[in-house]
Amino acid sequence: MTRTLRLALLASTVLAGASLGSAAAAQDVTLTIESWRNDDLQIWQDTIIPAFEAANPGIGVVFAPTAPAEYNAILNSKLDAGSAGDLITCRPFDASLELFTSDKLADLTDLAAMENFSDVAKSAWQTDDGAATFCVPLASVIHGFMYNRTAFDELGLEPPATMDEFYTLLDAIQEDGTYIPMAMGSADQWEAATMGYQNIGPTFWKGEEGRRALIAGEQSLTDEGWVEPFRHLARWGAYLGEGFEAQTYPDSQNLFTLGRAAIYPAGSWEIGVFTPQIDGAFEMGAFPPPVLAEGDTCYISDHTDIALGLNAASPNADAARTFLEWVGSAEFATLYANALPGFFSLNSAPVEMEDPLAQEFVGWRETCEPTIRSTYQILSRGTPNLENETWNASANVLAGTETPEDAAARLQEGLASWYEPQQ
Amino acid sequence: MAGRRAVRWHIGVFLAPAVLVYTAIMIVPLLGTLNLSLFARGEEGRVFVGLANFATLFGDPRWSGAFWNALGNNAWFFLIHMLVQNPVGVALAALLSSPRLRMAAFYRTAIFIPTILSFVIVGFVWKLILSPIWGIAPGMLDGIGLRSLFAPWLGREEYALTTLALISVWQFVGIPMMLIYAALLSIPDEVIEAAEIDGITGWSQFRKIKLPLILPAIGIISILTFVGNFNAFDLLYVSQGALAGPDFSTDILGTFLYRTFFGFQLQLGDPHMGAAIATAMFGIILLGVCVYLFGIQRRLRRYQF
């Protein structure tokens, strides 16, 4: 018995040693990527990383994501403790800017691949004056509405162009009773804010025009353009499923993919998640946020959302830069946009996308004015934080526990308490 | 002849490991937190600001609003535990200690099992049970004709905190039950026999004889509940997230501390304000424990047999 055991131990030690040795010979450097995209783990492991490793022997890459809501907290602690990975997935604007100004992220302005991105694409990861860029832009996400085309055909309905048509449509679905008109809950507050307020809002505050005016202090959150989207959210409550106050974001996703809800206020990143889940049970379509009157300019939230930076304390900076150069290439852009339909490449090189729904979303860039989420740049620098406050306000308004006017007044008061141009 | 007593080195030697370990992993970090709360992030690294963080915490209407809201919710959370968990624990222990109860060991284990489950599992399972879309709660209520009583309990401001407190009670009722059960078993048979000879049986026996004897155990459970509840975080975070929805109605000191210290989504973490909140929490818990120790524990009479 003991002899067998000893032999087994010996054998396993020798084997382990051998495999470690061979691994070390094949890969001199291993880069670790910190990310909040835990949904993408498989795509990175099966598609993206093998493509890079095949072209760059000697560099191994490990994708190590954490839960989205905890990402910033975990990342900051890891960076402070010196245990963070070599490559850092960057949130847009202030969260990353803060990391750069405190010397946690390296300056990547001199990266050759930066030439492949427009100024707008880079703006979310630059210093306020645009002098230094510290992350390589990966992708943006577009907001709109997805719908169950099969259900629409069955009920003889058409996607709406104006807000009035939108409510007529919701009433028609409600009347019929087969489907819940719209899948949205207020439990995970960000859903109401991001897929509700930020989705339809740009139509009312006129996209970039309103967003810039708010930053400059020329408009305030109590102006009509900023209160009106809340009034619409308050109307939505009547069209949501029973008990939507306790409905979480995954619940909403499931209601739609199981074919129980007809319309889903969406972010384009959900295309990649939904397609395999629906698995041909019904056909999906998409329409942009409805306009006020026929012929008005439409606005979409085309949000620069994700980028990749370099940990300033990384011991493998050279290998990491090689990786980042590749991430900035057209080859990566095509690979990424097709592996993750709904994450639209920010690379200047045109990207061929195969997914029809993703093409639909990206097509709105031609007809509508794009803008980014109103709370992301500058306005969430202080306490109380406008983005988090907007989550709370949107969920309250949707659930009917706060009036649109009260919510807007509260947001304005909070913003004015620390943001000088609004005082 | 009275010689000088030898220096008793062994006491120091035997105490040293525990003192060193305890100091290193408990006292030093605690002092570190207190220290951290006296600084703030300035232009050039951190600057000493004295008690300014506490002035902000209690003086600024936004910060103090959030703080008192969290403290009030904490107090409610604790009250539900005291009103439900401990009486139910005592009742269960009294039933279990009845010699006529069959399968006592089975009940004891069944009631104790949730205590060893992870918060994550408990939070997730109850969220599923209570879900208006997939949960079994609406269906079960429907089965007994009470469907109209169902509400999205975790999503309404007026119910969410109470619901979570009851979930926590469900999970932890096994602990008071076990402690009181042990206390009941340790009451000597002579005392019970003497009571029976005097004609004191049943409910009056429990009230007049057993309850006074288990009061110290109940006191210890109360203080454990107090400390546990004011440090609570996991269950609320798992089920409602760091923004403690709906509209901060389930925000307790733990989630408030987490949100401030580590930051959440676009809000960047502020370790100094976070440490100030942690210090306030420490003060509240210390005060509660002291009130208990000096006000109640010292007056409790212990019976020796």
Short mmCIF file of N, CA, C and O in Angstrom, two decimals, chain A residues 69 186-190 245-248 391, chain B residues 123-124 126-127 130 152-157 159-164 167 233-252 255 259 264:
data_model
loop_
_atom_site.label_atom_id
_atom_site.label_comp_id
_atom_site.label_asym_id
_atom_site.label_seq_id
_atom_site.Cartn_x
_atom_site.Cartn_y
_atom_site.Cartn_z
N ALA A 69 -20.50 44.91 -10.92
CA ALA A 69 -20.75 45.96 -9.92
C ALA A 69 -19.59 46.11 -8.94
O ALA A 69 -19.38 47.18 -8.40
N SER A 186 -37.58 47.39 -11.65
CA SER A 186 -36.91 48.48 -10.94
C SER A 186 -36.02 47.98 -9.81
O SER A 186 -35.43 48.76 -9.09
N ALA A 187 -35.91 46.65 -9.64
CA ALA A 187 -35.12 46.14 -8.53
C ALA A 187 -33.62 46.44 -8.70
O ALA A 187 -32.97 46.89 -7.77
N ASP A 188 -33.10 46.18 -9.89
CA ASP A 188 -31.69 46.50 -10.15
C ASP A 188 -31.62 47.89 -10.74
O ASP A 188 -31.43 48.08 -11.91
N GLN A 189 -31.70 48.88 -9.90
CA GLN A 189 -31.92 50.27 -10.30
C GLN A 189 -31.24 50.72 -11.60
O GLN A 189 -31.78 51.52 -12.33
N TRP A 190 -30.07 50.17 -11.91
CA TRP A 190 -29.35 50.67 -13.10
C TRP A 190 -30.11 50.37 -14.38
O TRP A 190 -29.98 51.08 -15.37
N GLU A 245 -41.53 45.67 -9.44
CA GLU A 245 -40.69 46.32 -8.42
C GLU A 245 -39.63 45.35 -7.89
O GLU A 245 -38.59 45.77 -7.41
N ALA A 246 -39.92 44.05 -7.93
CA ALA A 246 -38.94 43.07 -7.44
C ALA A 246 -38.30 42.32 -8.59
O ALA A 246 -37.64 41.31 -8.40
N GLN A 247 -38.50 42.82 -9.82
CA GLN A 247 -37.95 42.14 -10.99
C GLN A 247 -36.53 42.61 -11.24
O GLN A 247 -36.29 43.81 -11.36
N THR A 248 -35.59 41.68 -11.31
CA THR A 248 -34.19 42.06 -11.50
C THR A 248 -33.86 42.09 -13.00
O THR A 248 -34.66 41.66 -13.83
N TRP A 391 -29.70 56.40 -11.10
CA TRP A 391 -30.22 55.02 -10.97
C TRP A 391 -31.38 55.02 -10.01
O TRP A 391 -32.46 54.51 -10.29
N GLY B 123 -29.66 34.30 0.44
CA GLY B 123 -30.19 35.47 -0.23
C GLY B 123 -30.76 35.11 -1.60
O GLY B 123 -31.86 35.51 -1.96
N PHE B 124 -30.02 34.32 -2.34
CA PHE B 124 -30.42 33.98 -3.69
C PHE B 124 -31.67 33.11 -3.69
O PHE B 124 -32.60 33.34 -4.45
N TRP B 126 -34.01 32.83 -1.37
CA TRP B 126 -35.21 33.56 -0.97
C TRP B 126 -35.66 34.54 -2.03
O TRP B 126 -36.84 34.78 -2.23
N LYS B 127 -34.70 35.11 -2.75
CA LYS B 127 -35.07 36.01 -3.84
C LYS B 127 -35.87 35.24 -4.88
O LYS B 127 -36.85 35.74 -5.43
N LEU B 130 -39.40 34.34 -3.52
CA LEU B 130 -40.30 35.48 -3.44
C LEU B 130 -40.50 36.20 -4.77
O LEU B 130 -41.25 37.16 -4.85
N PRO B 152 -44.74 42.12 -4.34
CA PRO B 152 -43.30 42.00 -4.58
C PRO B 152 -42.54 42.52 -3.36
O PRO B 152 -42.04 43.63 -3.36
N TRP B 153 -42.49 41.71 -2.32
CA TRP B 153 -42.02 42.18 -1.02
C TRP B 153 -40.63 42.80 -1.04
O TRP B 153 -40.36 43.74 -0.33
N LEU B 154 -39.74 42.20 -1.85
CA LEU B 154 -38.37 42.73 -1.85
C LEU B 154 -38.26 44.00 -2.68
O LEU B 154 -37.23 44.66 -2.67
N GLY B 155 -39.32 44.36 -3.40
CA GLY B 155 -39.22 45.52 -4.27
C GLY B 155 -39.97 46.73 -3.75
O GLY B 155 -39.94 47.80 -4.36
N ARG B 156 -40.69 46.59 -2.63
CA ARG B 156 -41.45 47.72 -2.11
C ARG B 156 -40.75 48.29 -0.89
O ARG B 156 -40.33 47.56 -0.01
N GLU B 157 -40.69 49.62 -0.87
CA GLU B 157 -39.98 50.29 0.23
C GLU B 157 -40.52 49.90 1.60
O GLU B 157 -39.77 49.74 2.55
N TYR B 159 -41.91 47.14 2.65
CA TYR B 159 -41.75 45.76 3.13
C TYR B 159 -40.33 45.23 3.07
O TYR B 159 -40.01 44.27 3.75
N ALA B 160 -39.50 45.81 2.20
CA ALA B 160 -38.25 45.15 1.85
C ALA B 160 -37.38 44.84 3.07
O ALA B 160 -36.91 43.71 3.23
N LEU B 161 -37.21 45.82 3.95
CA LEU B 161 -36.30 45.61 5.08
C LEU B 161 -36.85 44.55 6.04
O LEU B 161 -36.12 43.68 6.51
N THR B 162 -38.16 44.61 6.31
CA THR B 162 -38.77 43.63 7.20
C THR B 162 -38.64 42.23 6.62
O THR B 162 -38.32 41.27 7.33
N THR B 163 -38.87 42.13 5.30
CA THR B 163 -38.73 40.83 4.65
C THR B 163 -37.33 40.27 4.83
O THR B 163 -37.15 39.11 5.20
N LEU B 164 -36.34 41.14 4.61
CA LEU B 164 -34.95 40.67 4.74
C LEU B 164 -34.63 40.31 6.19
O LEU B 164 -33.91 39.34 6.45
N ILE B 167 -35.98 36.94 6.76
CA ILE B 167 -35.13 35.93 6.11
C ILE B 167 -33.93 35.64 7.01
O ILE B 167 -33.55 34.49 7.22
N PHE B 233 -24.22 42.84 6.77
CA PHE B 233 -23.89 43.40 5.46
C PHE B 233 -24.26 42.40 4.36
O PHE B 233 -24.98 42.72 3.43
N ASP B 234 -23.75 41.17 4.52
CA ASP B 234 -23.78 40.18 3.44
C ASP B 234 -25.16 39.96 2.84
O ASP B 234 -25.34 40.09 1.63
N LEU B 235 -26.13 39.64 3.68
CA LEU B 235 -27.45 39.28 3.17
C LEU B 235 -28.06 40.43 2.38
O LEU B 235 -28.61 40.26 1.30
N LEU B 236 -27.92 41.66 2.92
CA LEU B 236 -28.52 42.81 2.26
C LEU B 236 -27.80 43.13 0.97
O LEU B 236 -28.42 43.47 -0.03
N TYR B 237 -26.48 42.98 1.00
CA TYR B 237 -25.71 43.26 -0.22
C TYR B 237 -26.04 42.24 -1.30
O TYR B 237 -26.23 42.59 -2.46
N VAL B 238 -26.14 40.98 -0.91
CA VAL B 238 -26.41 39.93 -1.89
C VAL B 238 -27.78 40.12 -2.51
O VAL B 238 -27.95 39.98 -3.71
N SER B 239 -28.77 40.47 -1.69
CA SER B 239 -30.11 40.53 -2.27
C SER B 239 -30.48 41.89 -2.83
O SER B 239 -31.26 41.95 -3.76
N GLN B 240 -29.94 42.98 -2.30
CA GLN B 240 -30.37 44.29 -2.80
C GLN B 240 -29.25 45.10 -3.45
O GLN B 240 -29.49 46.19 -3.94
N GLY B 241 -28.03 44.62 -3.40
CA GLY B 241 -26.93 45.37 -4.01
C GLY B 241 -26.45 46.50 -3.13
O GLY B 241 -27.04 46.78 -2.08
N ALA B 242 -25.37 47.16 -3.56
CA ALA B 242 -24.76 48.19 -2.71
C ALA B 242 -25.61 49.45 -2.64
O ALA B 242 -25.43 50.27 -1.75
N LEU B 243 -26.55 49.62 -3.59
CA LEU B 243 -27.41 50.81 -3.50
C LEU B 243 -28.62 50.55 -2.62
O LEU B 243 -29.48 51.43 -2.45
N ALA B 244 -28.71 49.35 -2.05
CA ALA B 244 -29.70 49.01 -1.03
C ALA B 244 -31.10 49.50 -1.38
O ALA B 244 -31.72 50.23 -0.63
N GLY B 245 -31.58 49.06 -2.54
CA GLY B 245 -32.88 49.50 -3.00
C GLY B 245 -34.01 48.81 -2.27
O GLY B 245 -33.76 47.93 -1.47
N PRO B 246 -35.24 49.18 -2.52
CA PRO B 246 -35.67 50.35 -3.27
C PRO B 246 -35.49 51.65 -2.47
O PRO B 246 -35.89 51.71 -1.31
N ASP B 247 -34.90 52.61 -3.13
CA ASP B 247 -34.68 53.94 -2.55
C ASP B 247 -34.05 53.91 -1.17
O ASP B 247 -34.53 54.56 -0.25
N PHE B 248 -33.01 53.14 -0.99
CA PHE B 248 -32.23 53.09 0.25
C PHE B 248 -33.05 52.60 1.45
O PHE B 248 -32.66 52.82 2.59
N SER B 249 -34.18 51.94 1.18
CA SER B 249 -34.98 51.48 2.32
C SER B 249 -34.33 50.28 3.02
O SER B 249 -34.72 49.93 4.11
N THR B 250 -33.37 49.63 2.39
CA THR B 250 -32.69 48.52 3.07
C THR B 250 -31.23 48.87 3.34
O THR B 250 -30.42 47.99 3.60
N ASP B 251 -30.91 50.15 3.28
CA ASP B 251 -29.53 50.57 3.51
C ASP B 251 -29.23 50.48 5.01
O ASP B 251 -29.89 51.10 5.82
N ILE B 252 -28.23 49.68 5.35
CA ILE B 252 -27.82 49.64 6.75
C ILE B 252 -26.37 50.12 6.81
O ILE B 252 -25.74 50.36 5.79
N THR B 255 -23.82 48.39 4.39
CA THR B 255 -23.85 48.70 2.96
C THR B 255 -23.41 50.15 2.72
O THR B 255 -22.75 50.46 1.74
N ARG B 259 -20.32 51.12 0.30
CA ARG B 259 -20.48 52.04 -0.82
C ARG B 259 -19.51 53.20 -0.71
O ARG B 259 -18.92 53.65 -1.69
N PHE B 264 -18.81 52.69 -5.75
CA PHE B 264 -19.76 51.81 -6.44
C PHE B 264 -20.03 52.38 -7.81
O PHE B 264 -20.38 53.55 -7.94
#
